[in-house]
XYZ file of C-alpha atoms in Angstrom:
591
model
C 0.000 0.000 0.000
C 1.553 3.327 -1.426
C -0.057 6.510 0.890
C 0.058 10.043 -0.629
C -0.126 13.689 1.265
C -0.418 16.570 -0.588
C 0.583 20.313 0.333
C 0.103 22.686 -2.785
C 3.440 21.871 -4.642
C 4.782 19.586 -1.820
C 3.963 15.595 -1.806
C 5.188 13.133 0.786
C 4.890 9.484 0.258
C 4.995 6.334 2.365
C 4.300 2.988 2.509
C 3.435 -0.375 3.866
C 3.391 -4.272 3.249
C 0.788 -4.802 5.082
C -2.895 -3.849 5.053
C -2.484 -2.644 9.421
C -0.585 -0.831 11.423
C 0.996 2.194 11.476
C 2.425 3.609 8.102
C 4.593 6.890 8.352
C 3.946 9.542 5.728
C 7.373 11.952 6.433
C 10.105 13.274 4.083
C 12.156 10.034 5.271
C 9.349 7.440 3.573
C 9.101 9.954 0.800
C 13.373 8.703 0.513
C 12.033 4.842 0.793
C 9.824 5.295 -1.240
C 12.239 6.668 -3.912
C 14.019 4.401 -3.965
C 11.617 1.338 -4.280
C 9.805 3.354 -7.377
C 11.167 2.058 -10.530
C 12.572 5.342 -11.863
C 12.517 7.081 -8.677
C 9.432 9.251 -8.870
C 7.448 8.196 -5.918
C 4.071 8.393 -7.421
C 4.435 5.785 -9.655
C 5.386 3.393 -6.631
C 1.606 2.315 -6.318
C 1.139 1.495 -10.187
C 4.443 -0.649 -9.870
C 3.081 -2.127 -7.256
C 0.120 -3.374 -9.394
C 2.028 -4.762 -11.715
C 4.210 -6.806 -8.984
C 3.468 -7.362 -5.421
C 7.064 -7.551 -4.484
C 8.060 -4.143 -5.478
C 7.235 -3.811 -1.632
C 7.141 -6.450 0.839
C 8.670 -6.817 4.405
C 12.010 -7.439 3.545
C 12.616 -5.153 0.968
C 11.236 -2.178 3.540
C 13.262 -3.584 6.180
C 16.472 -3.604 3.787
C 16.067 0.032 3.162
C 14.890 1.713 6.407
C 17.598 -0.021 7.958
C 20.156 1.406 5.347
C 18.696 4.801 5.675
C 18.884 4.885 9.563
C 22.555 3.300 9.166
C 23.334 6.873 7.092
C 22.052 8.828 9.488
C 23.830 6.657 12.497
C 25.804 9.986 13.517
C 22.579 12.292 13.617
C 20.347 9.772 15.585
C 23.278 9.450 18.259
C 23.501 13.158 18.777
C 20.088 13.073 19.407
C 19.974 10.060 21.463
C 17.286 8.094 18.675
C 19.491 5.090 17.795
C 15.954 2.983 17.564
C 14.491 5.256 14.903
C 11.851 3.468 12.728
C 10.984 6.044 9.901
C 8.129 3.326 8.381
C 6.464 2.383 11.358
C 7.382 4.000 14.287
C 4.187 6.076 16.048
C 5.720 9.553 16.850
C 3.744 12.734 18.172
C 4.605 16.583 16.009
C 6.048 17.704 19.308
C 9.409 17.942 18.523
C 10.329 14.961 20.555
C 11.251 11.243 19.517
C 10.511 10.973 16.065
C 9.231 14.432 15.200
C 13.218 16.012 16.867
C 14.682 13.934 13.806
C 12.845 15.459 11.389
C 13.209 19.108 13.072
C 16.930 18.667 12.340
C 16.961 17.583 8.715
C 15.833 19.415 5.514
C 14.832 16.337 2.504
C 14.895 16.744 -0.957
C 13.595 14.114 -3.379
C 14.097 14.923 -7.054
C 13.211 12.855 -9.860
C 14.316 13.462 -13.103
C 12.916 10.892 -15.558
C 15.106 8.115 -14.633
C 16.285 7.866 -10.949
C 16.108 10.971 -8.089
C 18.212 12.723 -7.182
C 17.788 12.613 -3.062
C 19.995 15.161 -0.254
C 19.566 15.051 3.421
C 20.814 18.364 5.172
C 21.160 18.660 8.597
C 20.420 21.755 10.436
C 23.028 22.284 12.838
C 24.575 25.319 14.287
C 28.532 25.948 13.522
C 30.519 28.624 15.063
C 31.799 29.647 11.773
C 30.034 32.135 9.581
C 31.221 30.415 6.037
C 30.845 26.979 7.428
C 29.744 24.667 4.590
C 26.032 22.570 5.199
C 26.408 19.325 6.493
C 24.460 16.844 3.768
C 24.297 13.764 2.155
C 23.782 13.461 -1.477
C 22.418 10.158 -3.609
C 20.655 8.442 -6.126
C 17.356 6.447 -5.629
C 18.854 4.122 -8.057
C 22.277 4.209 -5.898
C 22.954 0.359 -4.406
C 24.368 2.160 -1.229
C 23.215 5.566 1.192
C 26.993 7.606 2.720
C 26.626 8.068 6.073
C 26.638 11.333 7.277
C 30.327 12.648 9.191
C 30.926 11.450 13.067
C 31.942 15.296 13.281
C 27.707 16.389 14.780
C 27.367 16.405 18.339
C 24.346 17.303 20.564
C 25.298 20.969 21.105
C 25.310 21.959 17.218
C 21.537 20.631 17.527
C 20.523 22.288 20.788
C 19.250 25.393 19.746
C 16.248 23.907 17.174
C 13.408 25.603 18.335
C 10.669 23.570 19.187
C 7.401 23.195 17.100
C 5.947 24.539 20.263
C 7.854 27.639 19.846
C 7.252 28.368 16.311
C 3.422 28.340 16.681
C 3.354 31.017 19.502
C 5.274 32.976 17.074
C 2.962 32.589 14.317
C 0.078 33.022 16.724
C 1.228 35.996 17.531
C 1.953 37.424 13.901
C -1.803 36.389 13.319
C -3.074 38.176 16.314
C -1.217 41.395 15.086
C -2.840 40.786 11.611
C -6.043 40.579 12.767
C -6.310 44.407 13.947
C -7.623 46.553 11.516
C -5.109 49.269 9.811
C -5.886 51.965 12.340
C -5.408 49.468 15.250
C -1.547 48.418 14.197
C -0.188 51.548 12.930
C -0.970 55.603 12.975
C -3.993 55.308 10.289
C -6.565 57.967 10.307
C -9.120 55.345 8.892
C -8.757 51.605 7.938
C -9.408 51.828 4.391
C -6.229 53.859 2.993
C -2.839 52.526 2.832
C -0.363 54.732 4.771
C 3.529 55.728 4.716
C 5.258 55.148 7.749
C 7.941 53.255 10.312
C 8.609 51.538 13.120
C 7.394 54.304 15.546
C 4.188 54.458 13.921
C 3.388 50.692 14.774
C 1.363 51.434 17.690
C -0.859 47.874 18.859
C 1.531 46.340 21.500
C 0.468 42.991 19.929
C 2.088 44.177 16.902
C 5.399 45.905 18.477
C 6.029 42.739 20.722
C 6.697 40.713 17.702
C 10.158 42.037 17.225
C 13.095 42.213 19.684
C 13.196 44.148 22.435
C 9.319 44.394 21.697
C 10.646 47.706 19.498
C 9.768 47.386 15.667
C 13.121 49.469 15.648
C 15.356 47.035 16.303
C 14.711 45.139 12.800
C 16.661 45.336 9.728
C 16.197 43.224 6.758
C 18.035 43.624 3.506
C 18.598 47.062 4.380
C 14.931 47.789 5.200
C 13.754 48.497 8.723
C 10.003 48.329 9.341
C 8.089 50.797 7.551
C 6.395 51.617 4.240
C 7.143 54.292 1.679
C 5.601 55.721 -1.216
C 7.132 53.368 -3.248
C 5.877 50.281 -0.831
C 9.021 49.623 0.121
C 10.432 48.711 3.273
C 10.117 45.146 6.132
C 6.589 44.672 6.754
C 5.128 46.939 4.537
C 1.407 44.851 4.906
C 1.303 46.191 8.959
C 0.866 49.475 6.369
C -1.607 48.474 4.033
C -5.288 47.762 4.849
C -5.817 44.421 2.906
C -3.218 42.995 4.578
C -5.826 42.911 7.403
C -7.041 39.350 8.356
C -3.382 37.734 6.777
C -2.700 34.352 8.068
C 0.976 33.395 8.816
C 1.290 29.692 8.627
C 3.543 26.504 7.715
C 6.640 28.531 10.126
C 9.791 25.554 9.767
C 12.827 26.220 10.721
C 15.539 26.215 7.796
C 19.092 27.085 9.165
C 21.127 28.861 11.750
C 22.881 32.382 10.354
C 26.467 32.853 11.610
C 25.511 34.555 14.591
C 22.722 32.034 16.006
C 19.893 33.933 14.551
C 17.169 31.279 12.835
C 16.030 31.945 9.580
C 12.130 30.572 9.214
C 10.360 29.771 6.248
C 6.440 30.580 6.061
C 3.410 31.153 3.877
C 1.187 33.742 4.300
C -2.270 34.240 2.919
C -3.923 37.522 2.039
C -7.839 37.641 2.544
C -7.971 37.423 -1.289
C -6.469 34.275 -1.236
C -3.082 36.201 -2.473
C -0.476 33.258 -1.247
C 3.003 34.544 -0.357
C 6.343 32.176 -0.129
C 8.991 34.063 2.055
C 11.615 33.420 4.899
C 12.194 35.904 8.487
C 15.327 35.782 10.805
C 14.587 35.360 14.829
C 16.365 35.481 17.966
C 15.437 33.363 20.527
C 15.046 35.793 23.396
C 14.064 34.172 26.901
C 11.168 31.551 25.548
C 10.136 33.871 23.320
C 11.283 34.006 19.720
C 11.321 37.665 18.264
C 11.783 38.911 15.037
C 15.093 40.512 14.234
C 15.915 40.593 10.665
C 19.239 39.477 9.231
C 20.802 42.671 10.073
C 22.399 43.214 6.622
C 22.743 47.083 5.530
C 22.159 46.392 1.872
C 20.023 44.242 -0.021
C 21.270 41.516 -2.074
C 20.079 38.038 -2.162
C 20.153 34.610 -3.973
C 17.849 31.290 -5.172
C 17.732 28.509 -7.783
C 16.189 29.827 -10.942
C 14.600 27.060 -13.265
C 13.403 28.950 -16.561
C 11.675 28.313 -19.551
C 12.881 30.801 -22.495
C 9.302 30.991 -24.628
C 10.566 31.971 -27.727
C 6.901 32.935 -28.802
C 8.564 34.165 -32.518
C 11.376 31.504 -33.168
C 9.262 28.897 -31.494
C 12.222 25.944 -32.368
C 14.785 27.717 -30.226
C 12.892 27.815 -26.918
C 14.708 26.236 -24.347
C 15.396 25.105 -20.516
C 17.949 26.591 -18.595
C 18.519 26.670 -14.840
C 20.830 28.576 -12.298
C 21.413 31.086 -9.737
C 19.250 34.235 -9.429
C 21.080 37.096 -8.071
C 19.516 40.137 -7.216
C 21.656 43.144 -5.833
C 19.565 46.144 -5.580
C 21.079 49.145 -7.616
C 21.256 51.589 -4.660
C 21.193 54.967 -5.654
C 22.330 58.483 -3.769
C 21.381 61.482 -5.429
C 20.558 59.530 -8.764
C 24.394 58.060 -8.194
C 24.991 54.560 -7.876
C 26.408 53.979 -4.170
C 28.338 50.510 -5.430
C 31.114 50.813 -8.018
C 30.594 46.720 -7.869
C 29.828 43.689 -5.901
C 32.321 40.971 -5.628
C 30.431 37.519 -5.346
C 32.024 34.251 -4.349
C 30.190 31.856 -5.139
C 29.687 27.760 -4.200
C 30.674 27.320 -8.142
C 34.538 27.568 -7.735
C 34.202 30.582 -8.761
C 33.893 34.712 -8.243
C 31.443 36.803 -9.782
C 31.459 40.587 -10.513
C 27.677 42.923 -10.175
C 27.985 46.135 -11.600
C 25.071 48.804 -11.875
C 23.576 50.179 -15.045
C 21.665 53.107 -15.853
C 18.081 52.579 -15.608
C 18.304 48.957 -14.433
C 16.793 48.697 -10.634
C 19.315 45.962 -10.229
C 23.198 45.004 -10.744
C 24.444 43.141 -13.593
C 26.625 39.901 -14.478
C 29.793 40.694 -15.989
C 31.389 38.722 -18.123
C 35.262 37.704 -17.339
C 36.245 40.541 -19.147
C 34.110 43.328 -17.546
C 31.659 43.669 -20.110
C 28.108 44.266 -18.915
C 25.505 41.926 -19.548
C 21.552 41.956 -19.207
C 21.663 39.506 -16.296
C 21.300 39.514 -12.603
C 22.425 35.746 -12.530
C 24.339 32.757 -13.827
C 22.996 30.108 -15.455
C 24.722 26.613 -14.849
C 23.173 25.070 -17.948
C 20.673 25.518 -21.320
C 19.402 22.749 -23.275
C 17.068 23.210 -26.575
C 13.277 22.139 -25.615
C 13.363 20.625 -28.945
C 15.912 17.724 -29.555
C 16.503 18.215 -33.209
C 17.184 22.083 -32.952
C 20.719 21.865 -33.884
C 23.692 24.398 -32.188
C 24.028 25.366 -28.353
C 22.175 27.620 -26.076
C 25.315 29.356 -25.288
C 26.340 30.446 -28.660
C 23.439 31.486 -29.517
C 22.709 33.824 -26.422
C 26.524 34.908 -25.158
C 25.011 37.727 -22.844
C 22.138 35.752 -20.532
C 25.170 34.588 -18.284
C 25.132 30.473 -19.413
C 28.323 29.229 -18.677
C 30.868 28.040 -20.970
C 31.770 25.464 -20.114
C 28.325 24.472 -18.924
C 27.736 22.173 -16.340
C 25.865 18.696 -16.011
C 23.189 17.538 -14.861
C 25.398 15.330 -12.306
C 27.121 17.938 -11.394
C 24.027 20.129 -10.899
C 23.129 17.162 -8.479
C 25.879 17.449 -6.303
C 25.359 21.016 -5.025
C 24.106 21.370 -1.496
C 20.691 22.943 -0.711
C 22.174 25.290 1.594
C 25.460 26.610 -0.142
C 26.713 29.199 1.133
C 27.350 32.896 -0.406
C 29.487 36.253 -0.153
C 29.204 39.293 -0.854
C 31.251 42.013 -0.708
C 29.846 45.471 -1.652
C 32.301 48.081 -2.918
C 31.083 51.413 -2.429
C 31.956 54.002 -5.308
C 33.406 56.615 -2.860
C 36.726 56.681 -2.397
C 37.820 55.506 1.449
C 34.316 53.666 2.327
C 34.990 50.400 3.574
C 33.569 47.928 1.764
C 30.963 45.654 3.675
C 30.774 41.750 3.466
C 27.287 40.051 3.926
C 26.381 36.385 3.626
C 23.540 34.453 2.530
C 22.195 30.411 2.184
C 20.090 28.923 -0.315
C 17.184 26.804 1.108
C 17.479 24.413 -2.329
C 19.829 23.761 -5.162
C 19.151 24.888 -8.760
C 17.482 21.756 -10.898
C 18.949 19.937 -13.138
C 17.290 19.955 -16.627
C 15.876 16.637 -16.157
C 14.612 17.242 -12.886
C 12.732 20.769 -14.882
C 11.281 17.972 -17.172
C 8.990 16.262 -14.923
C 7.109 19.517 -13.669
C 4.602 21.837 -15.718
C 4.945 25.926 -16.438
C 2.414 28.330 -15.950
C 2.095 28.681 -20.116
C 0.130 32.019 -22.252
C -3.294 31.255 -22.959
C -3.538 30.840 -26.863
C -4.764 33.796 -27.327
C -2.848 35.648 -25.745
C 0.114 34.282 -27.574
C -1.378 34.849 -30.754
C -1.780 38.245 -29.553
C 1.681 39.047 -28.539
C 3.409 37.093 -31.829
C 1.425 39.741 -34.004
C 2.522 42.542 -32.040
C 5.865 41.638 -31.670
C 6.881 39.999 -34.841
C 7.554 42.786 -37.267
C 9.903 44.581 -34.932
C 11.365 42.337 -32.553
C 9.518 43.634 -29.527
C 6.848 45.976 -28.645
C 7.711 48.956 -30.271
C 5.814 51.994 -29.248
C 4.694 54.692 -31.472
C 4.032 58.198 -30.538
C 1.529 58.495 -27.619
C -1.808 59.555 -28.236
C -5.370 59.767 -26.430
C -6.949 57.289 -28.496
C -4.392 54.778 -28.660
C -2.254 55.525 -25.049
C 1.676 53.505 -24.602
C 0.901 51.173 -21.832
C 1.816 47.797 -21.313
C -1.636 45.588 -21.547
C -1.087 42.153 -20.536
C -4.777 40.596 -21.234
C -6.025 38.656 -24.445
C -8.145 40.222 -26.862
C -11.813 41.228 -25.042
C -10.047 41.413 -22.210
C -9.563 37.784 -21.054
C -6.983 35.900 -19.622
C -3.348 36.047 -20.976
C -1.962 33.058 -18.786
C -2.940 29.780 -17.177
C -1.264 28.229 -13.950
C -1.838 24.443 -14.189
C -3.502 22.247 -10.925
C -0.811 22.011 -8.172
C 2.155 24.854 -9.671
C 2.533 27.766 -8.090
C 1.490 31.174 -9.513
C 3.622 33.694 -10.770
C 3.697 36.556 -8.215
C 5.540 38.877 -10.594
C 5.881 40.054 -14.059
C 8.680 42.464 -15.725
C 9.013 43.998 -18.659
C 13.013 44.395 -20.223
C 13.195 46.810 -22.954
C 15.325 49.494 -24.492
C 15.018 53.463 -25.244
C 15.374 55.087 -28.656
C 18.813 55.931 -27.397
C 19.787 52.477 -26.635
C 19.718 52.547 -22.766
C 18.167 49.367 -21.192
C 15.136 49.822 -19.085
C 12.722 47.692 -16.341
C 9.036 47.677 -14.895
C 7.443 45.378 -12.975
C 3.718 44.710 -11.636
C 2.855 42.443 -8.511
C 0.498 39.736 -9.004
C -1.622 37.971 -6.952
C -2.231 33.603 -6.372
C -5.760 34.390 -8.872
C -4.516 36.675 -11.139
C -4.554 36.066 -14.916
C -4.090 39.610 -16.382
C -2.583 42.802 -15.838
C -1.798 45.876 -16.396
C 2.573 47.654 -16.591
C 2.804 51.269 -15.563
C 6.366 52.771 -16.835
C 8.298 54.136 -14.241
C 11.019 56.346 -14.505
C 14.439 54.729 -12.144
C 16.251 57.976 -11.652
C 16.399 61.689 -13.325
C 17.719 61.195 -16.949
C 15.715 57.914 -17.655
C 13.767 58.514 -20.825
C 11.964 55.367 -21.383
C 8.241 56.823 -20.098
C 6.704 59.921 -21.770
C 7.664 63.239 -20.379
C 3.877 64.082 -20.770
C 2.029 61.236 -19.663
C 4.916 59.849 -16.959
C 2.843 56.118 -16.430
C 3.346 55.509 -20.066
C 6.206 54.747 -22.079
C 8.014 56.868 -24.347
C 7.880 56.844 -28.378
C 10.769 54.614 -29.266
C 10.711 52.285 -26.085
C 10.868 48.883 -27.170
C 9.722 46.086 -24.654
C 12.444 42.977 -25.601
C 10.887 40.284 -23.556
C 8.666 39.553 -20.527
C 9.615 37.217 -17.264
C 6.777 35.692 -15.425
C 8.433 35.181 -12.176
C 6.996 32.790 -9.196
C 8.433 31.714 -5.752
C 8.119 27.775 -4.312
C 7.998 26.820 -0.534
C 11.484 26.055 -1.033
C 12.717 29.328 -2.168
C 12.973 27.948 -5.926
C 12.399 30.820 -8.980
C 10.213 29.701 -11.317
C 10.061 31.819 -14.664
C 8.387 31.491 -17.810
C 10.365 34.325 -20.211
C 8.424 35.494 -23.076
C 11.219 36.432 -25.362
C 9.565 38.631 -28.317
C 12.796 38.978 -30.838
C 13.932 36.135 -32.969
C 16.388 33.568 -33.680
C 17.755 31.192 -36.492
């Protein structure tokens, strides 16, 4: 018997030989169950089993619990669970027995059309900043599990916090939510959106959230707590009247940051049904834990990227390419960049360089030689979508930051989840020290076979039909002179108004989209609109970055200037795990 839990775009598996008794359903069955499935997936265990009883009977369960338990031998000692049965042992979610194994372990289970590819982190605390994650790495398909090093001891797993723990906190956060506007913050009504920071969060269920019970003493990516006009800042929802009623849910603790702090992941859930993927930092503080923030002065930040490059015009040359996402916000002072550069070293072997660009919200990739390019990331690998396109990827597009030489899928597979990352921010005034900040991934990138087995959100057809006769002639959307009748914006719904894009059962939504274009002068531009969990169209205001930027109409500033050209779109979404998803709509050609 092959059981199944679902969770949005998470599934755990487990499994039994017998009709009664207790059958597990955790991330370690979902491994077992990997590795009994005949190419790994662990869906298509039950089917197997159909078609021969002994794909799972005693023995064979035995066989591999025991060999997964002997891997994690070092783990279950520090933790004083030697017996562990992951298949049928009965456990309680209180962070004891059981449940304390799983609190110190992040799973992944990846298949990729012929085996998975499976990692087992552990989440312990190191004194060093740039220690490397502690994992395991293997194949479903592998005859053998490694064991996990003798080198973890009780006291690198003492500091978990308990599930009990992680509840008050999100209790809390929903308690604060629950107030209307003019309860949490200085809002004369609780209907309008306001501007403001920590002082004016004023509902002591609210301020006792943070350390110190002081929304002050938060930083985050260079954000304290606060709103502006341009909705940015940490916690800009305590600002915003429908972020009344938001639910804070699914807290887990990830990783410990080089000064104790715990980073938590979470989902939270906008009355609207608006679902947002994100992580906070806390400090445990007494038996309290309290938000802090992770205290860095600048923001700058990195995930796994798996793309699909739609080439809606060149349809033969569309492709699959995955990597790191890298996204250093241009800072500016005065309209002045603050960074000269950002030096990045990297888990790859190897540094990489961020400069700014004018009009460009964010740094770019360089290339080894200093040149520029339109990328705020490195791409590990592109394959063609279709087999008999002939050439490479990386000939073909030298300035999307694919590698050269690429890498492998194997060699995708053996990067940890939690790889570590630094960066060092060089300021572009002379005698201002430059800063260092680090950050973790929660996953890996995916390999291209591993992109294979999932769906994309995709264009509705006719919305692509739309956007190939708009874009085909020139390359882009090219925009004429403005007028009344016929105004420069960037309308992202089919014809009549209908949906432009479909999200398929069980794949998360895209939460962004950006436009990437070009002035008549050449300069390189980007504008962005938030989207909800339920929305299928939508509308791209042009906004001007700094003084000088010429892409929107001097007259009519929310649309975009005579000459702009709009090169390609990037529907961008965000997993539990941290992974980008994005569907580019590429609008110029190839051959």
């Amino acid at each position: 018997m092959t059981i199944t839990a679902q969770r949005e775009e998470q599934f755990l598996y487990g499994t039994t030989a017998t009709a009664g008794g207790t059958a597990n359903i955790t991330p370690l069955t979902t491994v077992i169950v990997s590795q009994l499935s005949p190419d790994g997936h662990p869906s298509k265990l039950a089917a197997a089993v159909q078609a021969n009883a002994e794909a799972v009977t005693d023995a064979r369960l035995q066989q591999r619990s025991a060999a997964l338990t002997e891997a994690l031998k070092p783990l279950l000692v520090a933790l004083g669970q030697e017996n562990l049965d992951p298949i049928a042992g009965r456990f309680s979610a209180d962070g004891t027995g059981h449940d304390k194994v799983l609190d110190a372990i992040s799973v992944s289970v990846r298949p990729d059309g012929n085996a998975a590819n499976i990692e087992i982190t552990v989440k312990r605390q190191s004194p060093a900043t740039d220690d490397a994650p502690v994992s395991i790495i293997f194949r479903s398909s592998d005859a053998s599990v490694p064991t996990l090093p003798p080198s973890i001891t009780p006291d690198q797993l003492a500091n978990i916090p308990s599930p009990v723990a992680l509840i008050d906190l999100f209790d809390r956060l929903n308690t604060c939510y629950r107030l209307p506007l003019s309860q949490r913050v200085k809002a004369p009504t609780d209907s309008t959106a306001i501007t403001g920071g920590p002082s004016d969060v004023i509902a002591p269920a609210c301020r006792e959230l943070f350390a110190g019970d002081d929304p002050s003493n938060y930083l985050n990516s260079s954000f304290g707590v606060g709103r502006d006009a341009s909705n940015q800042g940490s916690f800009t929802t305590l600002f915003r009247p429908e972020a009344t009623g938001r639910t804070w849910d699914r807290g887990t603790f990830e990783f410990f940051r080089g000064n104790g702090d715990l980073t938590l992941s979470y989902r939270a859930t906008d009355v609207g049904d608006s679902v947002t993927h994100g992580t906070i930092t806390a400090r445990k503080i007494g038996t309290k834990l309290k938000l802090v923030g992770d205290g860095h002065l600048y923001a700058a930040s990195v995930r796994p990227v798996s793309a699909y490059r739609d080439m809606i015009n060149s349809p033969a040359f569309s492709s699959h390419t995955t990597g790191y996402a890298v996204p250093i916000r241009n800072r500016l002072l005065n309209g002045v960049p603050v960074f000269s550069k950002v030096i990045v070293t990297s888990p790859l072997n190897s540094v990489l360089t961020f400069v700014p660009q004018p009009g460009l919200s964010i740094l770019v990739l360089t290339k080894p030689d200093g040149t520029p390019i339109l990328n705020n990331g490195i791409l590990l690998r592109g394959i063609y979508e279709n087999p008999s396109t002939l050439g490479r990827l990386v000939s073909r597009e030298p300035n999307i930051g694919l590698l050269d030489p690429e890498y492998t899928d194997p060699q995708i597979s053996q990067l940890q989840d939690q790889s570590l990352w630094k960066f060092e921010f060089v300021h572009a005034q002379a005698g201002v020290p430059n800063v260092i900040q680090y950050e973790r991934n929660l996953s890996r990138p995916q390999t291209i076979g591993e992109i294979r087995q999932q769906p994309f959100f995709n264009l509705t057809p006719a919305m692509r039909s739309d956007l190939t006769t708009r874009t085909s002639a020139n390359n882009g959307l090219l925009y004429p002179a403005n007028s009344v009748s016929q105004p420069n914006v960037l309308n992202i719904s089919a014809p009549g108004n209908l949906d432009a894009w479909t999200v398929p059962l069980g794949v998360q939504a895209p939460s962004s989209l950006t436009a990437y274009g070009f002035t008549k002068s050449g300069s390189s531009f980007n504008d962005s609109a938030a989207l909800t969990s339920t929305t299928r169209k939508t509308m791209i205001d042009c906004t001007a970055a700094a003084q000088g930027d010429t892409h929107c109409d001097s007259l009519a500033s929310n649309q975009f200037a005579e000459g702009s050209r709009v090169h390609f779109m990037a529907f961008e979404a965000t997993t539990a795990r941290a992974l980008g998803i994005t569907r580019y709509v590429m609008f110029y050609k190839q051959w």
